[in-house]
């Protein structure tokens, strides 16, 4: 009897796992067809729309100048560059003023978080509302012509537009950093590109995103959610204004140089993402089905795909457990489902690497991911059972 219950439990869990795995595979299959023709170019438009570029910064004095230098030449004559120095103890505000930006200094240690900084920027803009608002992280390098092209795309669509933002590994980095760069590309380029090819919305990424003022002015931002970008995208989809992905614009940020910085960044993101999947998605799923809101449903399915390393770890553990059950008691159904899941996941990774990752990592490096996943089991134990991050912690980028 116990064996049957265990088999049912394993088969059910493996069945649930097919949703994020086959969502990922579907996105990759769509993305490998290339860039959608309708997004390859944005028609010329007037530059009359006033855009406010808001940069939330928490002790980012050291990394702020390059970002401001990237953005300043792209501003129109009436555009504004605003830095929100949020609970800073360094010279962020002074540096921003020296670079010609408007500065909002916010001090509220009880409400520390990027979302609070964004809300402060919106409240400040209420005094003289712009037409468009763009958010850029303080450490995000912005490619030339990014702002004008995003402005035109946003005006044309009348919806939020998300640029492609990639993380890059430091020079002379380890295999773990190179793998992280590839899987970040999978998340921030391949998956949203696959959705864009089908005319579907995509997640917001926290930086490189632009909004019509009429949409962002009423957004709920005063919260400590560690994945405020995912929440905002879902909120906008609920009111029929899901974000669009514009893949022809690229901004870049660099991974933390230290292991501690990388681990803390990853832990905050995974904890926030898993919390949203468990607590928020069921309610939103019911609403999407009830209201026939298919854009919201697409985003829910996309958000339900956890970070790749976690998804692969779960799939691997499920397959090992299902094989063990088969060898012990001869029940094969969980093993079949888990095997299909694992094969689909492996296929998605190989397809994505073939089209988008060859110049980043070799096939030999890619094979190292499974060894890396085994080494990361202790990290996931800390994620699941350790203390919960609940505030904006500046990522360690020291050398």
Coordinates of N, CA and C in Angstrom, one line a residue, residues 93-231:
X93 N 24.0 60.3 -4.0 CA 23.3 61.5 -4.4 C 24.2 62.6 -4.9
X94 N 25.3 62.8 -4.3 CA 26.3 63.8 -4.7 C 26.8 63.5 -6.1
X95 N 27.1 62.2 -6.4 CA 27.6 61.9 -7.7 C 26.5 62.1 -8.8
X96 N 25.3 61.7 -8.5 CA 24.2 61.9 -9.4 C 24.0 63.4 -9.7
X97 N 24.0 64.3 -8.7 CA 23.9 65.7 -9.0 C 25.0 66.2 -9.8
X98 N 26.2 65.7 -9.5 CA 27.4 66.2 -10.3 C 27.3 65.8 -11.7
X99 N 26.5 64.7 -12.0 CA 26.4 64.3 -13.4 C 25.2 64.9 -14.1
X100 N 24.5 65.8 -13.4 CA 23.4 66.6 -14.0 C 22.0 66.0 -13.8
X101 N 21.9 64.9 -13.0 CA 20.6 64.3 -12.8 C 19.8 65.0 -11.7
X102 N 18.5 64.9 -11.8 CA 17.6 65.3 -10.7 C 17.8 64.2 -9.6
X103 N 17.8 64.6 -8.4 CA 18.0 63.6 -7.3 C 16.9 63.7 -6.3
X104 N 16.4 62.5 -6.0 CA 15.4 62.3 -4.9 C 16.1 61.5 -3.8
X105 N 16.3 62.1 -2.6 CA 16.9 61.4 -1.5 C 15.8 60.8 -0.6
X106 N 15.7 59.5 -0.5 CA 14.7 58.9 0.3 C 15.4 58.1 1.5
X107 N 14.9 58.4 2.7 CA 15.4 57.8 3.9 C 14.3 57.2 4.7
X108 N 14.1 55.9 4.7 CA 13.1 55.2 5.4 C 13.5 53.8 5.6
X109 N 14.4 53.5 6.6 CA 14.9 52.2 6.8 C 13.9 51.1 7.0
X110 N 12.7 51.5 7.5 CA 11.6 50.5 7.7 C 11.0 50.0 6.5
X111 N 11.2 50.7 5.4 CA 10.7 50.3 4.1 C 11.8 50.4 3.1
X112 N 12.6 49.4 3.1 CA 13.8 49.3 2.3 C 13.5 48.3 1.1
X113 N 13.6 48.8 -0.1 CA 13.3 47.9 -1.2 C 13.2 48.7 -2.5
X114 N 13.6 48.0 -3.6 CA 13.6 48.7 -4.9 C 12.2 49.2 -5.3
X115 N 11.2 48.4 -4.9 CA 9.8 48.9 -5.3 C 9.5 50.2 -4.6
X116 N 9.9 50.4 -3.4 CA 9.7 51.6 -2.7 C 10.4 52.8 -3.4
X117 N 11.6 52.5 -3.9 CA 12.3 53.5 -4.6 C 11.6 53.9 -5.9
X118 N 11.1 52.9 -6.6 CA 10.3 53.2 -7.8 C 9.1 54.0 -7.5
X119 N 8.4 53.7 -6.4 CA 7.2 54.4 -6.0 C 7.5 55.9 -5.7
X120 N 8.7 56.1 -5.1 CA 9.1 57.5 -4.7 C 9.3 58.2 -6.0
X121 N 9.9 57.6 -7.0 CA 10.1 58.3 -8.3 C 8.8 58.6 -9.0
X122 N 7.8 57.8 -8.9 CA 6.5 58.0 -9.5 C 5.8 59.2 -8.7
X123 N 5.9 59.2 -7.4 CA 5.3 60.3 -6.6 C 5.9 61.6 -7.0
X124 N 7.2 61.6 -7.2 CA 7.9 62.8 -7.5 C 7.5 63.3 -8.9
X125 N 7.3 62.4 -9.8 CA 6.9 62.8 -11.2 C 5.4 63.3 -11.2
X126 N 4.6 63.0 -10.2 CA 3.2 63.5 -10.2 C 3.2 65.0 -10.2
X127 N 4.2 65.7 -9.8 CA 4.2 67.1 -9.8 C 4.3 67.7 -11.2
X128 N 4.9 67.0 -12.1 CA 5.0 67.4 -13.5 C 5.0 66.1 -14.4
X129 N 3.9 65.5 -14.6 CA 3.9 64.2 -15.3 C 4.5 64.2 -16.7
X130 N 5.3 63.2 -17.0 CA 5.8 63.0 -18.3 C 4.8 62.2 -19.2
X131 N 5.2 61.9 -20.4 CA 4.4 61.1 -21.2 C 4.8 59.6 -21.0
X132 N 6.1 59.4 -20.8 CA 6.6 58.0 -20.7 C 7.5 58.0 -19.5
X133 N 7.7 56.8 -18.9 CA 8.6 56.6 -17.8 C 9.4 55.3 -18.0
X134 N 10.7 55.5 -18.0 CA 11.6 54.3 -18.2 C 12.4 54.1 -16.9
X135 N 12.5 52.8 -16.5 CA 13.3 52.5 -15.3 C 14.6 51.8 -15.7
X136 N 15.7 52.2 -15.1 CA 17.0 51.6 -15.4 C 17.7 51.4 -14.1
X137 N 18.3 50.2 -13.9 CA 19.1 49.9 -12.7 C 20.4 50.8 -12.8
X138 N 20.9 51.1 -11.6 CA 22.1 51.9 -11.5 C 23.3 51.3 -12.1
X139 N 23.4 50.0 -12.2 CA 24.6 49.3 -12.7 C 24.4 48.8 -14.1
X140 N 23.3 49.2 -14.8 CA 22.9 48.7 -16.1 C 23.5 49.5 -17.2
X141 N 24.4 49.0 -18.0 CA 25.0 49.7 -19.1 C 23.9 49.7 -20.3
X142 N 23.7 50.8 -20.9 CA 22.7 51.0 -21.9 C 23.3 51.3 -23.3
X143 N 22.9 50.4 -24.2 CA 23.5 50.6 -25.6 C 23.0 51.8 -26.2
X144 N 23.8 52.4 -27.2 CA 23.4 53.6 -27.9 C 22.0 53.4 -28.6
X145 N 21.2 54.4 -28.7 CA 19.9 54.4 -29.3 C 18.9 53.6 -28.7
X146 N 19.2 53.1 -27.5 CA 18.2 52.3 -26.7 C 16.9 53.1 -26.4
X147 N 17.1 54.3 -25.8 CA 16.0 55.1 -25.3 C 15.1 55.6 -26.5
X148 N 15.6 56.1 -27.5 CA 14.7 56.5 -28.6 C 13.9 55.4 -29.2
X149 N 14.6 54.2 -29.4 CA 13.9 53.1 -30.0 C 12.8 52.6 -29.0
X150 N 13.1 52.5 -27.7 CA 12.0 52.1 -26.8 C 10.9 53.1 -26.7
X151 N 11.2 54.4 -26.8 CA 10.1 55.4 -26.8 C 9.2 55.2 -28.0
X152 N 9.8 55.0 -29.1 CA 8.9 54.8 -30.3 C 8.1 53.5 -30.2
X153 N 8.7 52.4 -29.7 CA 8.0 51.2 -29.5 C 6.8 51.3 -28.5
X154 N 7.1 52.1 -27.5 CA 6.0 52.2 -26.4 C 4.9 53.1 -27.0
X155 N 5.2 54.2 -27.7 CA 4.2 55.1 -28.3 C 3.4 54.3 -29.3
X156 N 4.0 53.5 -30.1 CA 3.3 52.7 -31.1 C 2.4 51.7 -30.5
X157 N 2.8 51.0 -29.5 CA 2.0 49.9 -28.9 C 1.0 50.4 -27.9
X158 N 1.3 51.5 -27.2 CA 0.5 52.1 -26.1 C 0.5 51.1 -24.9
X159 N 1.6 50.3 -24.8 CA 1.7 49.3 -23.8 C 3.2 49.4 -23.2
X160 N 3.4 48.8 -22.0 CA 4.8 48.7 -21.5 C 5.6 47.9 -22.5
X161 N 6.9 48.3 -22.6 CA 7.8 47.6 -23.5 C 9.1 47.3 -22.6
X162 N 9.5 46.0 -22.8 CA 10.7 45.6 -22.1 C 11.8 45.3 -23.0
X163 N 13.0 46.0 -22.8 CA 14.1 45.7 -23.6 C 14.8 44.4 -23.2
X164 N 15.7 43.9 -24.1 CA 16.5 42.7 -23.7 C 17.6 43.2 -22.8
X165 N 17.7 42.6 -21.6 CA 18.8 43.0 -20.6 C 19.5 41.7 -20.3
X166 N 20.8 41.7 -20.5 CA 21.6 40.5 -20.3 C 22.6 40.7 -19.2
X167 N 22.9 39.7 -18.4 CA 24.0 39.7 -17.4 C 25.2 39.1 -18.1
X168 N 26.4 39.8 -17.9 CA 27.6 39.3 -18.5 C 28.6 38.9 -17.4
X169 N 29.3 37.8 -17.6 CA 30.3 37.3 -16.6 C 31.6 38.2 -16.7
X170 N 32.2 38.3 -15.5 CA 33.5 39.0 -15.5 C 34.6 38.3 -16.3
X171 N 35.6 39.0 -16.8 CA 36.7 38.4 -17.5 C 37.4 37.4 -16.7
X172 N 37.9 36.4 -17.3 CA 38.7 35.3 -16.6 C 37.9 34.7 -15.5
X173 N 36.6 34.4 -15.8 CA 35.7 33.9 -14.8 C 35.7 32.4 -14.8
X174 N 35.1 31.8 -13.8 CA 35.0 30.3 -13.7 C 33.9 29.8 -14.6
X175 N 33.8 28.5 -14.7 CA 32.8 27.8 -15.5 C 31.4 28.1 -15.0
X176 N 31.3 28.3 -13.6 CA 30.0 28.6 -13.0 C 29.5 29.9 -13.5
X177 N 30.3 30.9 -13.7 CA 29.9 32.2 -14.2 C 29.5 32.1 -15.6
X178 N 30.2 31.4 -16.4 CA 29.9 31.3 -17.8 C 28.5 30.5 -18.0
X179 N 28.3 29.5 -17.2 CA 27.0 28.8 -17.3 C 25.9 29.8 -16.8
X180 N 26.2 30.6 -15.8 CA 25.2 31.5 -15.3 C 24.8 32.6 -16.4
X181 N 25.9 33.0 -17.2 CA 25.6 33.9 -18.3 C 24.7 33.3 -19.3
X182 N 25.0 32.0 -19.6 CA 24.1 31.4 -20.6 C 22.7 31.2 -20.2
X183 N 22.5 30.8 -18.9 CA 21.1 30.6 -18.5 C 20.4 31.9 -18.2
X184 N 21.2 33.0 -18.0 CA 20.5 34.3 -17.9 C 20.0 34.7 -19.3
X185 N 20.8 34.4 -20.3 CA 20.4 34.6 -21.7 C 19.2 33.8 -22.0
X186 N 19.1 32.6 -21.6 CA 18.0 31.7 -21.8 C 16.7 32.4 -21.2
X187 N 16.9 33.0 -20.0 CA 15.7 33.6 -19.3 C 15.3 34.9 -20.0
X188 N 16.3 35.8 -20.2 CA 16.0 37.2 -20.6 C 16.0 37.4 -22.1
X189 N 16.5 36.5 -22.9 CA 16.4 36.7 -24.3 C 15.6 35.6 -25.0
X190 N 16.0 34.3 -24.8 CA 15.4 33.2 -25.5 C 13.9 33.1 -25.2
X191 N 13.6 33.0 -23.9 CA 12.2 32.7 -23.6 C 11.3 33.9 -24.0
X192 N 11.6 35.1 -23.7 CA 10.7 36.2 -24.1 C 10.7 36.4 -25.6
X193 N 11.8 36.0 -26.3 CA 11.8 36.1 -27.8 C 10.8 35.1 -28.4
X194 N 10.8 33.9 -27.8 CA 9.9 32.9 -28.2 C 8.4 33.3 -28.1
X195 N 8.1 34.0 -27.0 CA 6.8 34.5 -26.8 C 6.5 35.7 -27.8
X196 N 7.5 36.6 -28.0 CA 7.3 37.7 -28.9 C 7.1 37.2 -30.4
X197 N 7.7 36.1 -30.8 CA 7.5 35.6 -32.1 C 6.0 35.3 -32.4
X198 N 5.3 34.9 -31.3 CA 3.9 34.5 -31.4 C 3.0 35.7 -31.1
X199 N 3.5 36.9 -30.9 CA 2.7 38.0 -30.6 C 2.2 38.0 -29.1
X200 N 2.9 37.3 -28.3 CA 2.5 37.2 -26.9 C 3.3 38.1 -26.0
X201 N 2.8 38.4 -24.8 CA 3.5 39.3 -23.9 C 4.6 38.5 -23.2
X202 N 5.4 39.3 -22.5 CA 6.6 38.7 -21.7 C 6.7 39.4 -20.4
X203 N 7.5 38.8 -19.5 CA 7.7 39.4 -18.2 C 8.5 40.7 -18.3
X204 N 8.3 41.5 -17.2 CA 9.2 42.6 -17.0 C 10.5 42.1 -16.3
X205 N 11.6 42.8 -16.5 CA 12.9 42.3 -16.0 C 13.5 43.3 -15.0
X206 N 12.8 44.3 -14.6 CA 13.3 45.2 -13.5 C 14.1 46.3 -14.0
X207 N 14.6 46.3 -15.2 CA 15.4 47.4 -15.7 C 15.2 47.4 -17.3
X208 N 15.5 48.5 -17.9 CA 15.3 48.6 -19.3 C 13.8 48.4 -19.7
X209 N 12.9 48.9 -18.9 CA 11.5 48.8 -19.2 C 10.9 50.2 -19.2
X210 N 9.9 50.5 -20.1 CA 9.4 51.8 -20.4 C 7.8 51.7 -20.4
X211 N 7.2 52.7 -19.8 CA 5.7 52.6 -19.6 C 5.1 53.9 -20.0
X212 N 3.9 53.9 -20.6 CA 3.1 55.1 -20.7 C 2.7 55.6 -19.3
X213 N 2.7 56.9 -19.1 CA 2.5 57.4 -17.8 C 1.1 57.0 -17.3
X214 N 0.1 56.9 -18.1 CA -1.3 56.6 -17.7 C -1.3 55.2 -17.0
X215 N -0.4 54.3 -17.4 CA -0.4 53.0 -16.8 C 0.5 52.9 -15.5
X216 N 1.6 53.6 -15.5 CA 2.5 53.4 -14.4 C 2.1 54.3 -13.2
X217 N 1.4 55.4 -13.4 CA 1.1 56.3 -12.4 C 0.2 55.6 -11.3
X218 N -0.6 54.7 -11.7 CA -1.5 54.0 -10.7 C -1.0 52.7 -10.2
X219 N 0.2 52.3 -10.6 CA 0.7 50.9 -10.3 C 1.0 50.8 -8.8
X220 N 0.7 49.6 -8.3 CA 1.0 49.3 -6.9 C 2.5 49.0 -6.8
X221 N 3.3 49.9 -6.2 CA 4.7 49.7 -6.1 C 5.2 49.8 -4.7
X222 N 4.4 50.3 -3.7 CA 4.9 50.4 -2.4 C 4.8 49.1 -1.6
X223 N 5.7 48.2 -1.9 CA 5.7 46.9 -1.2 C 7.2 46.4 -1.2
X224 N 7.4 45.4 -0.4 CA 8.8 44.9 -0.3 C 9.0 43.6 -1.1
X225 N 8.2 43.4 -2.1 CA 8.3 42.2 -2.9 C 9.7 42.2 -3.6
X226 N 10.4 41.0 -3.4 CA 11.7 40.9 -4.0 C 11.7 40.7 -5.5
X227 N 10.6 40.4 -6.0 CA 10.4 40.2 -7.5 C 9.3 41.2 -8.0
X228 N 9.6 42.5 -7.7 CA 8.6 43.5 -8.0 C 8.3 43.6 -9.5
X229 N 9.3 43.2 -10.3 CA 9.1 43.3 -11.7 C 8.1 42.2 -12.2
X230 N 8.2 41.0 -11.6 CA 7.2 40.0 -12.0 C 5.8 40.4 -11.5
X231 N 5.7 41.0 -10.3 CA 4.4 41.4 -9.8 C 3.8 42.5 -10.7

